[in-house]
mmCIF file with all atom_site columns, C-alpha atoms in Angstrom:
data_model
loop_
_atom_site.group_PDB
_atom_site.id
_atom_site.type_symbol
_atom_site.label_atom_id
_atom_site.label_alt_id
_atom_site.label_comp_id
_atom_site.label_asym_id
_atom_site.label_entity_id
_atom_site.label_seq_id
_atom_site.pdbx_PDB_ins_code
_atom_site.Cartn_x
_atom_site.Cartn_y
_atom_site.Cartn_z
_atom_site.occupancy
_atom_site.B_iso_or_equiv
_atom_site.pdbx_formal_charge
_atom_site.auth_seq_id
_atom_site.auth_comp_id
_atom_site.auth_asym_id
_atom_site.auth_atom_id
_atom_site.pdbx_PDB_model_num
ATOM 1   C CA . UNK O 1 1   ? -9.893  -167.254 -166.618 1.00 64.00 ? 1   UNK O CA 1
ATOM 2   C CA . UNK O 1 2   ? -9.423  -163.818 -165.135 1.00 82.00 ? 2   UNK O CA 1
ATOM 3   C CA . UNK O 1 3   ? -9.541  -160.820 -167.444 1.00 92.00 ? 3   UNK O CA 1
ATOM 4   C CA . UNK O 1 4   ? -6.969  -158.044 -167.540 1.00 95.00 ? 4   UNK O CA 1
ATOM 5   C CA . UNK O 1 5   ? -7.367  -155.040 -169.805 1.00 96.00 ? 5   UNK O CA 1
ATOM 6   C CA . UNK O 1 6   ? -4.947  -152.400 -170.982 1.00 97.00 ? 6   UNK O CA 1
ATOM 7   C CA . UNK O 1 7   ? -5.586  -148.987 -172.401 1.00 97.00 ? 7   UNK O CA 1
ATOM 8   C CA . UNK O 1 8   ? -4.674  -147.796 -174.914 1.00 97.00 ? 8   UNK O CA 1
ATOM 9   C CA . UNK O 1 9   ? -3.911  -150.765 -177.136 1.00 97.00 ? 9   UNK O CA 1
ATOM 10  C CA . UNK O 1 10  ? -1.570  -148.623 -179.190 1.00 97.00 ? 10  UNK O CA 1
ATOM 11  C CA . UNK O 1 11  ? -0.251  -145.095 -178.980 1.00 97.00 ? 11  UNK O CA 1
ATOM 12  C CA . UNK O 1 12  ? 1.983   -142.869 -181.072 1.00 97.00 ? 12  UNK O CA 1
ATOM 13  C CA . UNK O 1 13  ? 3.610   -139.912 -179.380 1.00 95.00 ? 13  UNK O CA 1
ATOM 14  C CA . UNK O 1 14  ? 6.261   -137.347 -180.125 1.00 96.00 ? 14  UNK O CA 1
ATOM 15  C CA . UNK O 1 15  ? 9.690   -137.466 -178.572 1.00 97.00 ? 15  UNK O CA 1
ATOM 16  C CA . UNK O 1 16  ? 9.800   -135.638 -175.249 1.00 96.00 ? 16  UNK O CA 1
ATOM 17  C CA . UNK O 1 17  ? 6.172   -136.164 -174.335 1.00 97.00 ? 17  UNK O CA 1
ATOM 18  C CA . UNK O 1 18  ? 4.785   -138.461 -171.642 1.00 97.00 ? 18  UNK O CA 1
ATOM 19  C CA . UNK O 1 19  ? 2.439   -141.379 -172.131 1.00 97.00 ? 19  UNK O CA 1
ATOM 20  C CA . UNK O 1 20  ? 0.244   -143.120 -169.551 1.00 97.00 ? 20  UNK O CA 1
ATOM 21  C CA . UNK O 1 21  ? -0.808  -146.751 -169.914 1.00 98.00 ? 21  UNK O CA 1
ATOM 22  C CA . UNK O 1 22  ? -3.551  -148.218 -167.747 1.00 97.00 ? 22  UNK O CA 1
ATOM 23  C CA . UNK O 1 23  ? -3.846  -151.810 -166.589 1.00 96.00 ? 23  UNK O CA 1
ATOM 24  C CA . UNK O 1 24  ? -7.057  -153.077 -165.012 1.00 96.00 ? 24  UNK O CA 1
ATOM 25  C CA . UNK O 1 25  ? -8.084  -156.398 -163.545 1.00 94.00 ? 25  UNK O CA 1
ATOM 26  C CA . UNK O 1 26  ? -11.742 -156.593 -164.520 1.00 94.00 ? 26  UNK O CA 1
ATOM 27  C CA . UNK O 1 27  ? -13.141 -159.461 -162.469 1.00 90.00 ? 27  UNK O CA 1
ATOM 28  C CA . UNK O 1 28  ? -10.753 -159.921 -159.587 1.00 90.00 ? 28  UNK O CA 1
ATOM 29  C CA . UNK O 1 29  ? -8.725  -157.936 -157.105 1.00 91.00 ? 29  UNK O CA 1
ATOM 30  C CA . UNK O 1 30  ? -5.025  -158.052 -157.845 1.00 90.00 ? 30  UNK O CA 1
ATOM 31  C CA . UNK O 1 31  ? -2.680  -157.852 -154.906 1.00 87.00 ? 31  UNK O CA 1
ATOM 32  C CA . UNK O 1 32  ? 0.276   -157.549 -157.258 1.00 91.00 ? 32  UNK O CA 1
ATOM 33  C CA . UNK O 1 33  ? 0.676   -156.158 -160.749 1.00 93.00 ? 33  UNK O CA 1
ATOM 34  C CA . UNK O 1 34  ? 3.680   -156.494 -162.998 1.00 94.00 ? 34  UNK O CA 1
ATOM 35  C CA . UNK O 1 35  ? 4.896   -154.468 -165.967 1.00 96.00 ? 35  UNK O CA 1
ATOM 36  C CA . UNK O 1 36  ? 6.867   -156.035 -168.795 1.00 96.00 ? 36  UNK O CA 1
ATOM 37  C CA . UNK O 1 37  ? 8.465   -154.705 -171.947 1.00 97.00 ? 37  UNK O CA 1
ATOM 38  C CA . UNK O 1 38  ? 8.992   -156.657 -175.138 1.00 96.00 ? 38  UNK O CA 1
ATOM 39  C CA . UNK O 1 39  ? 11.108  -155.555 -178.084 1.00 95.00 ? 39  UNK O CA 1
ATOM 40  C CA . UNK O 1 40  ? 10.593  -157.115 -181.543 1.00 91.00 ? 40  UNK O CA 1
ATOM 41  C CA . UNK O 1 41  ? 11.615  -160.774 -181.757 1.00 89.00 ? 41  UNK O CA 1
ATOM 42  C CA . UNK O 1 42  ? 12.608  -160.791 -178.086 1.00 92.00 ? 42  UNK O CA 1
ATOM 43  C CA . UNK O 1 43  ? 11.089  -162.263 -174.978 1.00 92.00 ? 43  UNK O CA 1
ATOM 44  C CA . UNK O 1 44  ? 9.264   -160.382 -172.240 1.00 94.00 ? 44  UNK O CA 1
ATOM 45  C CA . UNK O 1 45  ? 11.462  -158.521 -169.786 1.00 94.00 ? 45  UNK O CA 1
ATOM 46  C CA . UNK O 1 46  ? 10.121  -157.663 -166.351 1.00 94.00 ? 46  UNK O CA 1
ATOM 47  C CA . UNK O 1 47  ? 10.351  -153.939 -165.638 1.00 95.00 ? 47  UNK O CA 1
ATOM 48  C CA . UNK O 1 48  ? 8.764   -153.622 -162.222 1.00 94.00 ? 48  UNK O CA 1
ATOM 49  C CA . UNK O 1 49  ? 6.524   -155.206 -159.632 1.00 92.00 ? 49  UNK O CA 1
ATOM 50  C CA . UNK O 1 50  ? 3.924   -153.201 -157.777 1.00 90.00 ? 50  UNK O CA 1
ATOM 51  C CA . UNK O 1 51  ? 1.727   -153.956 -154.810 1.00 87.00 ? 51  UNK O CA 1
ATOM 52  C CA . UNK O 1 52  ? -1.365  -151.902 -154.090 1.00 82.00 ? 52  UNK O CA 1
ATOM 53  C CA . UNK O 1 53  ? -0.621  -148.918 -151.926 1.00 80.00 ? 53  UNK O CA 1
ATOM 54  C CA . UNK O 1 54  ? 3.142   -149.274 -151.921 1.00 83.00 ? 54  UNK O CA 1
ATOM 55  C CA . UNK O 1 55  ? 6.035   -148.188 -154.107 1.00 87.00 ? 55  UNK O CA 1
ATOM 56  C CA . UNK O 1 56  ? 6.943   -150.309 -157.083 1.00 91.00 ? 56  UNK O CA 1
ATOM 57  C CA . UNK O 1 57  ? 10.071  -152.447 -157.112 1.00 92.00 ? 57  UNK O CA 1
ATOM 58  C CA . UNK O 1 58  ? 12.055  -151.895 -160.268 1.00 95.00 ? 58  UNK O CA 1
ATOM 59  C CA . UNK O 1 59  ? 14.334  -154.376 -161.999 1.00 93.00 ? 59  UNK O CA 1
ATOM 60  C CA . UNK O 1 60  ? 17.972  -153.551 -162.435 1.00 93.00 ? 60  UNK O CA 1
ATOM 61  C CA . UNK O 1 61  ? 18.525  -151.173 -165.310 1.00 93.00 ? 61  UNK O CA 1
ATOM 62  C CA . UNK O 1 62  ? 14.979  -149.782 -165.342 1.00 95.00 ? 62  UNK O CA 1
ATOM 63  C CA . UNK O 1 63  ? 14.877  -146.082 -164.471 1.00 94.00 ? 63  UNK O CA 1
ATOM 64  C CA . UNK O 1 64  ? 12.205  -145.468 -161.871 1.00 92.00 ? 64  UNK O CA 1
ATOM 65  C CA . UNK O 1 65  ? 12.057  -141.741 -162.646 1.00 94.00 ? 65  UNK O CA 1
ATOM 66  C CA . UNK O 1 66  ? 11.403  -142.459 -166.292 1.00 96.00 ? 66  UNK O CA 1
ATOM 67  C CA . UNK O 1 67  ? 8.874   -145.249 -165.865 1.00 97.00 ? 67  UNK O CA 1
ATOM 68  C CA . UNK O 1 68  ? 6.470   -144.082 -163.176 1.00 96.00 ? 68  UNK O CA 1
ATOM 69  C CA . UNK O 1 69  ? 4.218   -146.757 -161.765 1.00 94.00 ? 69  UNK O CA 1
ATOM 70  C CA . UNK O 1 70  ? 1.157   -146.081 -159.648 1.00 91.00 ? 70  UNK O CA 1
ATOM 71  C CA . UNK O 1 71  ? -0.900  -148.883 -158.124 1.00 88.00 ? 71  UNK O CA 1
ATOM 72  C CA . UNK O 1 72  ? -3.694  -146.916 -156.548 1.00 82.00 ? 72  UNK O CA 1
ATOM 73  C CA . UNK O 1 73  ? -6.229  -149.680 -156.129 1.00 89.00 ? 73  UNK O CA 1
ATOM 74  C CA . UNK O 1 74  ? -6.570  -153.450 -156.259 1.00 90.00 ? 74  UNK O CA 1
ATOM 75  C CA . UNK O 1 75  ? -7.856  -153.244 -159.811 1.00 93.00 ? 75  UNK O CA 1
ATOM 76  C CA . UNK O 1 76  ? -5.789  -150.484 -161.414 1.00 94.00 ? 76  UNK O CA 1
ATOM 77  C CA . UNK O 1 77  ? -2.122  -149.854 -162.086 1.00 94.00 ? 77  UNK O CA 1
ATOM 78  C CA . UNK O 1 78  ? -0.697  -147.217 -164.394 1.00 95.00 ? 78  UNK O CA 1
ATOM 79  C CA . UNK O 1 79  ? 2.660   -146.919 -166.138 1.00 97.00 ? 79  UNK O CA 1
ATOM 80  C CA . UNK O 1 80  ? 3.744   -143.480 -167.277 1.00 97.00 ? 80  UNK O CA 1
ATOM 81  C CA . UNK O 1 81  ? 6.639   -143.241 -169.695 1.00 97.00 ? 81  UNK O CA 1
ATOM 82  C CA . UNK O 1 82  ? 8.039   -139.775 -169.094 1.00 97.00 ? 82  UNK O CA 1
ATOM 83  C CA . UNK O 1 83  ? 9.946   -137.790 -171.709 1.00 96.00 ? 83  UNK O CA 1
ATOM 84  C CA . UNK O 1 84  ? 9.616   -140.619 -174.173 1.00 96.00 ? 84  UNK O CA 1
ATOM 85  C CA . UNK O 1 85  ? 12.289  -141.177 -176.806 1.00 96.00 ? 85  UNK O CA 1
ATOM 86  C CA . UNK O 1 86  ? 12.336  -143.408 -179.888 1.00 96.00 ? 86  UNK O CA 1
ATOM 87  C CA . UNK O 1 87  ? 14.286  -146.086 -178.016 1.00 96.00 ? 87  UNK O CA 1
ATOM 88  C CA . UNK O 1 88  ? 11.313  -146.407 -175.637 1.00 97.00 ? 88  UNK O CA 1
ATOM 89  C CA . UNK O 1 89  ? 9.204   -147.671 -178.522 1.00 97.00 ? 89  UNK O CA 1
ATOM 90  C CA . UNK O 1 90  ? 8.164   -151.159 -177.494 1.00 97.00 ? 90  UNK O CA 1
ATOM 91  C CA . UNK O 1 91  ? 5.294   -153.465 -176.577 1.00 97.00 ? 91  UNK O CA 1
ATOM 92  C CA . UNK O 1 92  ? 4.345   -152.880 -172.932 1.00 98.00 ? 92  UNK O CA 1
ATOM 93  C CA . UNK O 1 93  ? 2.435   -155.659 -171.184 1.00 97.00 ? 93  UNK O CA 1
ATOM 94  C CA . UNK O 1 94  ? 0.990   -155.747 -167.699 1.00 97.00 ? 94  UNK O CA 1
ATOM 95  C CA . UNK O 1 95  ? -0.097  -158.702 -165.631 1.00 95.00 ? 95  UNK O CA 1
ATOM 96  C CA . UNK O 1 96  ? -2.176  -159.008 -162.493 1.00 93.00 ? 96  UNK O CA 1
ATOM 97  C CA . UNK O 1 97  ? -2.103  -161.621 -159.792 1.00 89.00 ? 97  UNK O CA 1
ATOM 98  C CA . UNK O 1 98  ? -4.180  -162.590 -156.805 1.00 82.00 ? 98  UNK O CA 1
ATOM 99  C CA . UNK O 1 99  ? -2.411  -163.825 -153.715 1.00 74.00 ? 99  UNK O CA 1
ATOM 100 C CA . UNK O 1 100 ? -0.641  -167.124 -154.461 1.00 68.00 ? 100 UNK O CA 1
ATOM 101 C CA . UNK O 1 101 ? -2.392  -167.530 -157.800 1.00 76.00 ? 101 UNK O CA 1
ATOM 102 C CA . UNK O 1 102 ? -1.492  -167.380 -161.475 1.00 80.00 ? 102 UNK O CA 1
ATOM 103 C CA . UNK O 1 103 ? -0.578  -164.205 -163.294 1.00 87.00 ? 103 UNK O CA 1
ATOM 104 C CA . UNK O 1 104 ? -3.010  -163.066 -165.944 1.00 92.00 ? 104 UNK O CA 1
ATOM 105 C CA . UNK O 1 105 ? -1.764  -160.803 -168.689 1.00 95.00 ? 105 UNK O CA 1
ATOM 106 C CA . UNK O 1 106 ? -3.249  -157.848 -170.456 1.00 96.00 ? 106 UNK O CA 1
ATOM 107 C CA . UNK O 1 107 ? -3.338  -157.634 -174.253 1.00 96.00 ? 107 UNK O CA 1
ATOM 108 C CA . UNK O 1 108 ? -0.402  -155.239 -174.377 1.00 97.00 ? 108 UNK O CA 1
ATOM 109 C CA . UNK O 1 109 ? 0.125   -151.649 -175.506 1.00 98.00 ? 109 UNK O CA 1
ATOM 110 C CA . UNK O 1 110 ? 2.188   -150.841 -178.573 1.00 97.00 ? 110 UNK O CA 1
ATOM 111 C CA . UNK O 1 111 ? 4.079   -147.578 -178.003 1.00 97.00 ? 111 UNK O CA 1
ATOM 112 C CA . UNK O 1 112 ? 5.713   -145.814 -180.924 1.00 97.00 ? 112 UNK O CA 1
ATOM 113 C CA . UNK O 1 113 ? 7.726   -142.672 -180.226 1.00 97.00 ? 113 UNK O CA 1
ATOM 114 C CA . UNK O 1 114 ? 8.461   -140.511 -183.249 1.00 96.00 ? 114 UNK O CA 1
ATOM 115 C CA . UNK M 2 1   ? 18.297  -165.976 -165.935 1.00 51.00 ? 1   UNK M CA 1
ATOM 116 C CA . UNK M 2 2   ? 15.644  -168.362 -167.168 1.00 54.00 ? 2   UNK M CA 1
ATOM 117 C CA . UNK M 2 3   ? 15.912  -171.748 -165.487 1.00 86.00 ? 3   UNK M CA 1
ATOM 118 C CA . UNK M 2 4   ? 14.451  -173.681 -168.379 1.00 94.00 ? 4   UNK M CA 1
ATOM 119 C CA . UNK M 2 5   ? 15.630  -174.896 -171.781 1.00 95.00 ? 5   UNK M CA 1
ATOM 120 C CA . UNK M 2 6   ? 13.278  -175.262 -174.729 1.00 97.00 ? 6   UNK M CA 1
ATOM 121 C CA . UNK M 2 7   ? 13.812  -175.933 -178.443 1.00 97.00 ? 7   UNK M CA 1
ATOM 122 C CA . UNK M 2 8   ? 13.559  -172.687 -180.390 1.00 97.00 ? 8   UNK M CA 1
ATOM 123 C CA . UNK M 2 9   ? 10.984  -173.943 -182.859 1.00 97.00 ? 9   UNK M CA 1
ATOM 124 C CA . UNK M 2 10  ? 8.711   -176.854 -183.722 1.00 97.00 ? 10  UNK M CA 1
ATOM 125 C CA . UNK M 2 11  ? 6.191   -177.658 -186.428 1.00 97.00 ? 11  UNK M CA 1
ATOM 126 C CA . UNK M 2 12  ? 3.044   -179.715 -186.011 1.00 96.00 ? 12  UNK M CA 1
ATOM 127 C CA . UNK M 2 13  ? 0.377   -180.820 -188.457 1.00 97.00 ? 13  UNK M CA 1
ATOM 128 C CA . UNK M 2 14  ? -3.113  -179.535 -187.832 1.00 97.00 ? 14  UNK M CA 1
ATOM 129 C CA . UNK M 2 15  ? -5.211  -182.077 -185.927 1.00 97.00 ? 15  UNK M CA 1
ATOM 130 C CA . UNK M 2 16  ? -2.199  -183.904 -184.560 1.00 97.00 ? 16  UNK M CA 1
ATOM 131 C CA . UNK M 2 17  ? -0.878  -183.751 -181.025 1.00 97.00 ? 17  UNK M CA 1
ATOM 132 C CA . UNK M 2 18  ? 1.798   -181.152 -180.338 1.00 98.00 ? 18  UNK M CA 1
ATOM 133 C CA . UNK M 2 19  ? 4.347   -182.219 -177.737 1.00 98.00 ? 19  UNK M CA 1
ATOM 134 C CA . UNK M 2 20  ? 6.506   -179.373 -176.441 1.00 98.00 ? 20  UNK M CA 1
ATOM 135 C CA . UNK M 2 21  ? 9.461   -180.369 -174.257 1.00 98.00 ? 21  UNK M CA 1
ATOM 136 C CA . UNK M 2 22  ? 11.110  -178.369 -171.502 1.00 97.00 ? 22  UNK M CA 1
ATOM 137 C CA . UNK M 2 23  ? 14.179  -179.085 -169.422 1.00 96.00 ? 23  UNK M CA 1
ATOM 138 C CA . UNK M 2 24  ? 14.400  -177.669 -165.905 1.00 95.00 ? 24  UNK M CA 1
ATOM 139 C CA . UNK M 2 25  ? 17.148  -179.709 -164.315 1.00 93.00 ? 25  UNK M CA 1
ATOM 140 C CA . UNK M 2 26  ? 17.810  -177.212 -161.504 1.00 91.00 ? 26  UNK M CA 1
ATOM 141 C CA . UNK M 2 27  ? 14.198  -176.948 -160.344 1.00 92.00 ? 27  UNK M CA 1
ATOM 142 C CA . UNK M 2 28  ? 13.769  -176.641 -156.587 1.00 89.00 ? 28  UNK M CA 1
ATOM 143 C CA . UNK M 2 29  ? 11.377  -178.640 -154.472 1.00 88.00 ? 29  UNK M CA 1
ATOM 144 C CA . UNK M 2 30  ? 9.038   -175.679 -153.955 1.00 86.00 ? 30  UNK M CA 1
ATOM 145 C CA . UNK M 2 31  ? 8.944   -174.613 -157.597 1.00 90.00 ? 31  UNK M CA 1
ATOM 146 C CA . UNK M 2 32  ? 6.113   -175.296 -159.948 1.00 92.00 ? 32  UNK M CA 1
ATOM 147 C CA . UNK M 2 33  ? 6.280   -175.675 -163.713 1.00 94.00 ? 33  UNK M CA 1
ATOM 148 C CA . UNK M 2 34  ? 4.124   -173.125 -165.536 1.00 94.00 ? 34  UNK M CA 1
ATOM 149 C CA . UNK M 2 35  ? 3.296   -172.905 -169.203 1.00 96.00 ? 35  UNK M CA 1
ATOM 150 C CA . UNK M 2 36  ? 2.189   -169.750 -170.975 1.00 95.00 ? 36  UNK M CA 1
ATOM 151 C CA . UNK M 2 37  ? 1.818   -169.001 -174.651 1.00 97.00 ? 37  UNK M CA 1
ATOM 152 C CA . UNK M 2 38  ? 1.958   -165.780 -176.608 1.00 97.00 ? 38  UNK M CA 1
ATOM 153 C CA . UNK M 2 39  ? 0.219   -165.360 -179.904 1.00 96.00 ? 39  UNK M CA 1
ATOM 154 C CA . UNK M 2 40  ? 1.832   -162.700 -182.069 1.00 91.00 ? 40  UNK M CA 1
ATOM 155 C CA . UNK M 2 41  ? 1.282   -159.147 -180.770 1.00 89.00 ? 41  UNK M CA 1
ATOM 156 C CA . UNK M 2 42  ? -0.851  -160.283 -177.842 1.00 94.00 ? 42  UNK M CA 1
ATOM 157 C CA . UNK M 2 43  ? -0.212  -160.680 -174.135 1.00 95.00 ? 43  UNK M CA 1
ATOM 158 C CA . UNK M 2 44  ? 0.795   -164.103 -172.818 1.00 95.00 ? 44  UNK M CA 1
ATOM 159 C CA . UNK M 2 45  ? -1.972  -166.559 -171.980 1.00 94.00 ? 45  UNK M CA 1
ATOM 160 C CA . UNK M 2 46  ? -1.813  -168.915 -169.020 1.00 92.00 ? 46  UNK M CA 1
ATOM 161 C CA . UNK M 2 47  ? -2.124  -172.559 -170.056 1.00 95.00 ? 47  UNK M CA 1
ATOM 162 C CA . UNK M 2 48  ? -1.401  -174.879 -167.153 1.00 95.00 ? 48  UNK M CA 1
ATOM 163 C CA . UNK M 2 49  ? 0.880   -175.502 -164.209 1.00 93.00 ? 49  UNK M CA 1
ATOM 164 C CA . UNK M 2 50  ? 1.950   -178.442 -162.058 1.00 94.00 ? 50  UNK M CA 1
ATOM 165 C CA . UNK M 2 51  ? 4.239   -179.520 -159.249 1.00 93.00 ? 51  UNK M CA 1
ATOM 166 C CA . UNK M 2 52  ? 4.934   -183.221 -159.708 1.00 91.00 ? 52  UNK M CA 1
ATOM 167 C CA . UNK M 2 53  ? 1.742   -184.904 -160.812 1.00 86.00 ? 53  UNK M CA 1
ATOM 168 C CA . UNK M 2 54  ? 0.484   -184.848 -164.363 1.00 94.00 ? 54  UNK M CA 1
ATOM 169 C CA . UNK M 2 55  ? -2.154  -182.216 -164.946 1.00 96.00 ? 55  UNK M CA 1
ATOM 170 C CA . UNK M 2 56  ? -4.872  -181.793 -167.537 1.00 97.00 ? 56  UNK M CA 1
ATOM 171 C CA . UNK M 2 57  ? -7.294  -178.996 -168.298 1.00 96.00 ? 57  UNK M CA 1
ATOM 172 C CA . UNK M 2 58  ? -9.419  -177.926 -171.223 1.00 95.00 ? 58  UNK M CA 1
ATOM 173 C CA . UNK M 2 59  ? -6.420  -176.511 -173.063 1.00 94.00 ? 59  UNK M CA 1
ATOM 174 C CA . UNK M 2 60  ? -3.627  -179.002 -172.551 1.00 97.00 ? 60  UNK M CA 1
ATOM 175 C CA . UNK M 2 61  ? -1.945  -181.743 -170.561 1.00 98.00 ? 61  UNK M CA 1
ATOM 176 C CA . UNK M 2 62  ? 1.274   -181.385 -168.608 1.00 98.00 ? 62  UNK M CA 1
ATOM 177 C CA . UNK M 2 63  ? 3.489   -184.389 -168.072 1.00 97.00 ? 63  UNK M CA 1
ATOM 178 C CA . UNK M 2 64  ? 6.264   -183.958 -165.488 1.00 97.00 ? 64  UNK M CA 1
ATOM 179 C CA . UNK M 2 65  ? 8.966   -186.604 -165.148 1.00 96.00 ? 65  UNK M CA 1
ATOM 180 C CA . UNK M 2 66  ? 9.357   -188.351 -161.835 1.00 95.00 ? 66  UNK M CA 1
ATOM 181 C CA . UNK M 2 67  ? 12.654  -186.580 -161.118 1.00 95.00 ? 67  UNK M CA 1
ATOM 182 C CA . UNK M 2 68  ? 10.972  -183.271 -162.122 1.00 95.00 ? 68  UNK M CA 1
ATOM 183 C CA . UNK M 2 69  ? 13.900  -182.313 -164.312 1.00 95.00 ? 69  UNK M CA 1
ATOM 184 C CA . UNK M 2 70  ? 11.820  -182.090 -167.444 1.00 96.00 ? 70  UNK M CA 1
ATOM 185 C CA . UNK M 2 71  ? 8.256   -181.785 -168.611 1.00 97.00 ? 71  UNK M CA 1
ATOM 186 C CA . UNK M 2 72  ? 6.160   -181.930 -171.760 1.00 98.00 ? 72  UNK M CA 1
ATOM 187 C CA . UNK M 2 73  ? 3.183   -179.808 -172.683 1.00 98.00 ? 73  UNK M CA 1
ATOM 188 C CA . UNK M 2 74  ? 0.729   -181.668 -174.873 1.00 98.00 ? 74  UNK M CA 1
ATOM 189 C CA . UNK M 2 75  ? -1.843  -179.992 -177.086 1.00 98.00 ? 75  UNK M CA 1
ATOM 190 C CA . UNK M 2 76  ? -3.934  -183.023 -178.022 1.00 97.00 ? 76  UNK M CA 1
ATOM 191 C CA . UNK M 2 77  ? -5.400  -181.759 -181.294 1.00 95.00 ? 77  UNK M CA 1
ATOM 192 C CA . UNK M 2 78  ? -3.461  -178.765 -182.538 1.00 97.00 ? 78  UNK M CA 1
ATOM 193 C CA . UNK M 2 79  ? -5.281  -176.141 -184.594 1.00 97.00 ? 79  UNK M CA 1
ATOM 194 C CA . UNK M 2 80  ? -3.946  -173.249 -186.639 1.00 97.00 ? 80  UNK M CA 1
ATOM 195 C CA . UNK M 2 81  ? -4.885  -170.921 -183.769 1.00 96.00 ? 81  UNK M CA 1
ATOM 196 C CA . UNK M 2 82  ? -2.405  -172.733 -181.529 1.00 97.00 ? 82  UNK M CA 1
ATOM 197 C CA . UNK M 2 83  ? 0.469   -171.216 -183.507 1.00 98.00 ? 83  UNK M CA 1
ATOM 198 C CA . UNK M 2 84  ? 2.317   -169.195 -180.867 1.00 97.00 ? 84  UNK M CA 1
ATOM 199 C CA . UNK M 2 85  ? 5.446   -168.956 -178.748 1.00 97.00 ? 85  UNK M CA 1
ATOM 200 C CA . UNK M 2 86  ? 5.175   -171.333 -175.796 1.00 98.00 ? 86  UNK M CA 1
ATOM 201 C CA . UNK M 2 87  ? 7.033   -170.490 -172.605 1.00 97.00 ? 87  UNK M CA 1
ATOM 202 C CA . UNK M 2 88  ? 7.944   -172.980 -169.892 1.00 96.00 ? 88  UNK M CA 1
ATOM 203 C CA . UNK M 2 89  ? 8.656   -171.225 -166.587 1.00 94.00 ? 89  UNK M CA 1
ATOM 204 C CA . UNK M 2 90  ? 9.512   -172.459 -163.120 1.00 92.00 ? 90  UNK M CA 1
ATOM 205 C CA . UNK M 2 91  ? 8.514   -170.415 -160.112 1.00 87.00 ? 91  UNK M CA 1
ATOM 206 C CA . UNK M 2 92  ? 7.567   -170.931 -156.469 1.00 81.00 ? 92  UNK M CA 1
ATOM 207 C CA . UNK M 2 93  ? 3.877   -170.877 -155.601 1.00 72.00 ? 93  UNK M CA 1
ATOM 208 C CA . UNK M 2 94  ? 4.387   -168.409 -152.784 1.00 70.00 ? 94  UNK M CA 1
ATOM 209 C CA . UNK M 2 95  ? 7.005   -166.046 -151.480 1.00 65.00 ? 95  UNK M CA 1
ATOM 210 C CA . UNK M 2 96  ? 8.830   -163.029 -152.810 1.00 57.00 ? 96  UNK M CA 1
ATOM 211 C CA . UNK M 2 97  ? 10.401  -164.796 -155.797 1.00 55.00 ? 97  UNK M CA 1
ATOM 212 C CA . UNK M 2 98  ? 7.130   -165.414 -157.612 1.00 70.00 ? 98  UNK M CA 1
ATOM 213 C CA . UNK M 2 99  ? 7.802   -163.230 -160.591 1.00 77.00 ? 99  UNK M CA 1
ATOM 214 C CA . UNK M 2 100 ? 7.780   -164.884 -163.982 1.00 85.00 ? 100 UNK M CA 1
ATOM 215 C CA . UNK M 2 101 ? 11.076  -165.007 -165.848 1.00 86.00 ? 101 UNK M CA 1
ATOM 216 C CA . UNK M 2 102 ? 10.503  -165.578 -169.537 1.00 90.00 ? 102 UNK M CA 1
ATOM 217 C CA . UNK M 2 103 ? 13.107  -167.392 -171.590 1.00 89.00 ? 103 UNK M CA 1
ATOM 218 C CA . UNK M 2 104 ? 13.161  -167.610 -175.361 1.00 91.00 ? 104 UNK M CA 1
ATOM 219 C CA . UNK M 2 105 ? 10.320  -170.128 -175.569 1.00 95.00 ? 105 UNK M CA 1
ATOM 220 C CA . UNK M 2 106 ? 9.394   -172.454 -178.424 1.00 97.00 ? 106 UNK M CA 1
ATOM 221 C CA . UNK M 2 107 ? 7.789   -171.091 -181.574 1.00 97.00 ? 107 UNK M CA 1
ATOM 222 C CA . UNK M 2 108 ? 5.148   -173.661 -182.446 1.00 98.00 ? 108 UNK M CA 1
ATOM 223 C CA . UNK M 2 109 ? 3.856   -173.479 -185.980 1.00 98.00 ? 109 UNK M CA 1
ATOM 224 C CA . UNK M 2 110 ? 0.792   -175.545 -186.763 1.00 98.00 ? 110 UNK M CA 1
ATOM 225 C CA . UNK M 2 111 ? 0.715   -176.408 -190.432 1.00 97.00 ? 111 UNK M CA 1
ATOM 226 C CA . UNK M 2 112 ? -2.475  -176.943 -192.445 1.00 95.00 ? 112 UNK M CA 1
#
């Protein structure tokens, strides 16, 4: 299957700082990338959908100015958590998809804000 | 809202077949049934998908009822590494509504 990577796999940051998470499709070009968030013992919640070269579409309740998404190329999307707070601590997972094909997920990034 | 219903948990003996049910009584004609699994602290892994015919790949088999209102994922010889949360998701193959909506899934525990 297709491979999607995320970097970093885990990060600890102080409250008020910003953190950037990268998502790469390693062996295919992804027309669409998705960002999910997962709190402990809960299911994945879609945060936003991004298509290469266009603005991301955010789900209701997700602040676009806090969670900045850039999809600069067909193989790279980044999520920046700005002014992070402890309640932003979560498991962030990206997925990448070719046109009309399955979504493939990255391994996730564990963010802890102290 | 998730359009599927799954039991919250199931156990299976190692080496035996694991049969995971899913109800999707409101599935539309253009929606496929997808199965993903998530091993603890990892990203979800695609398993299989189907429209109305039974499907099989190297990981699993998918049996969809004739009325398409339910399906069963079969892991023919479960191993300890198959312990995970299994998600059944319905989504169209094309169009703007192709995002995946994850429900609560089924926690499968394979017992030694």
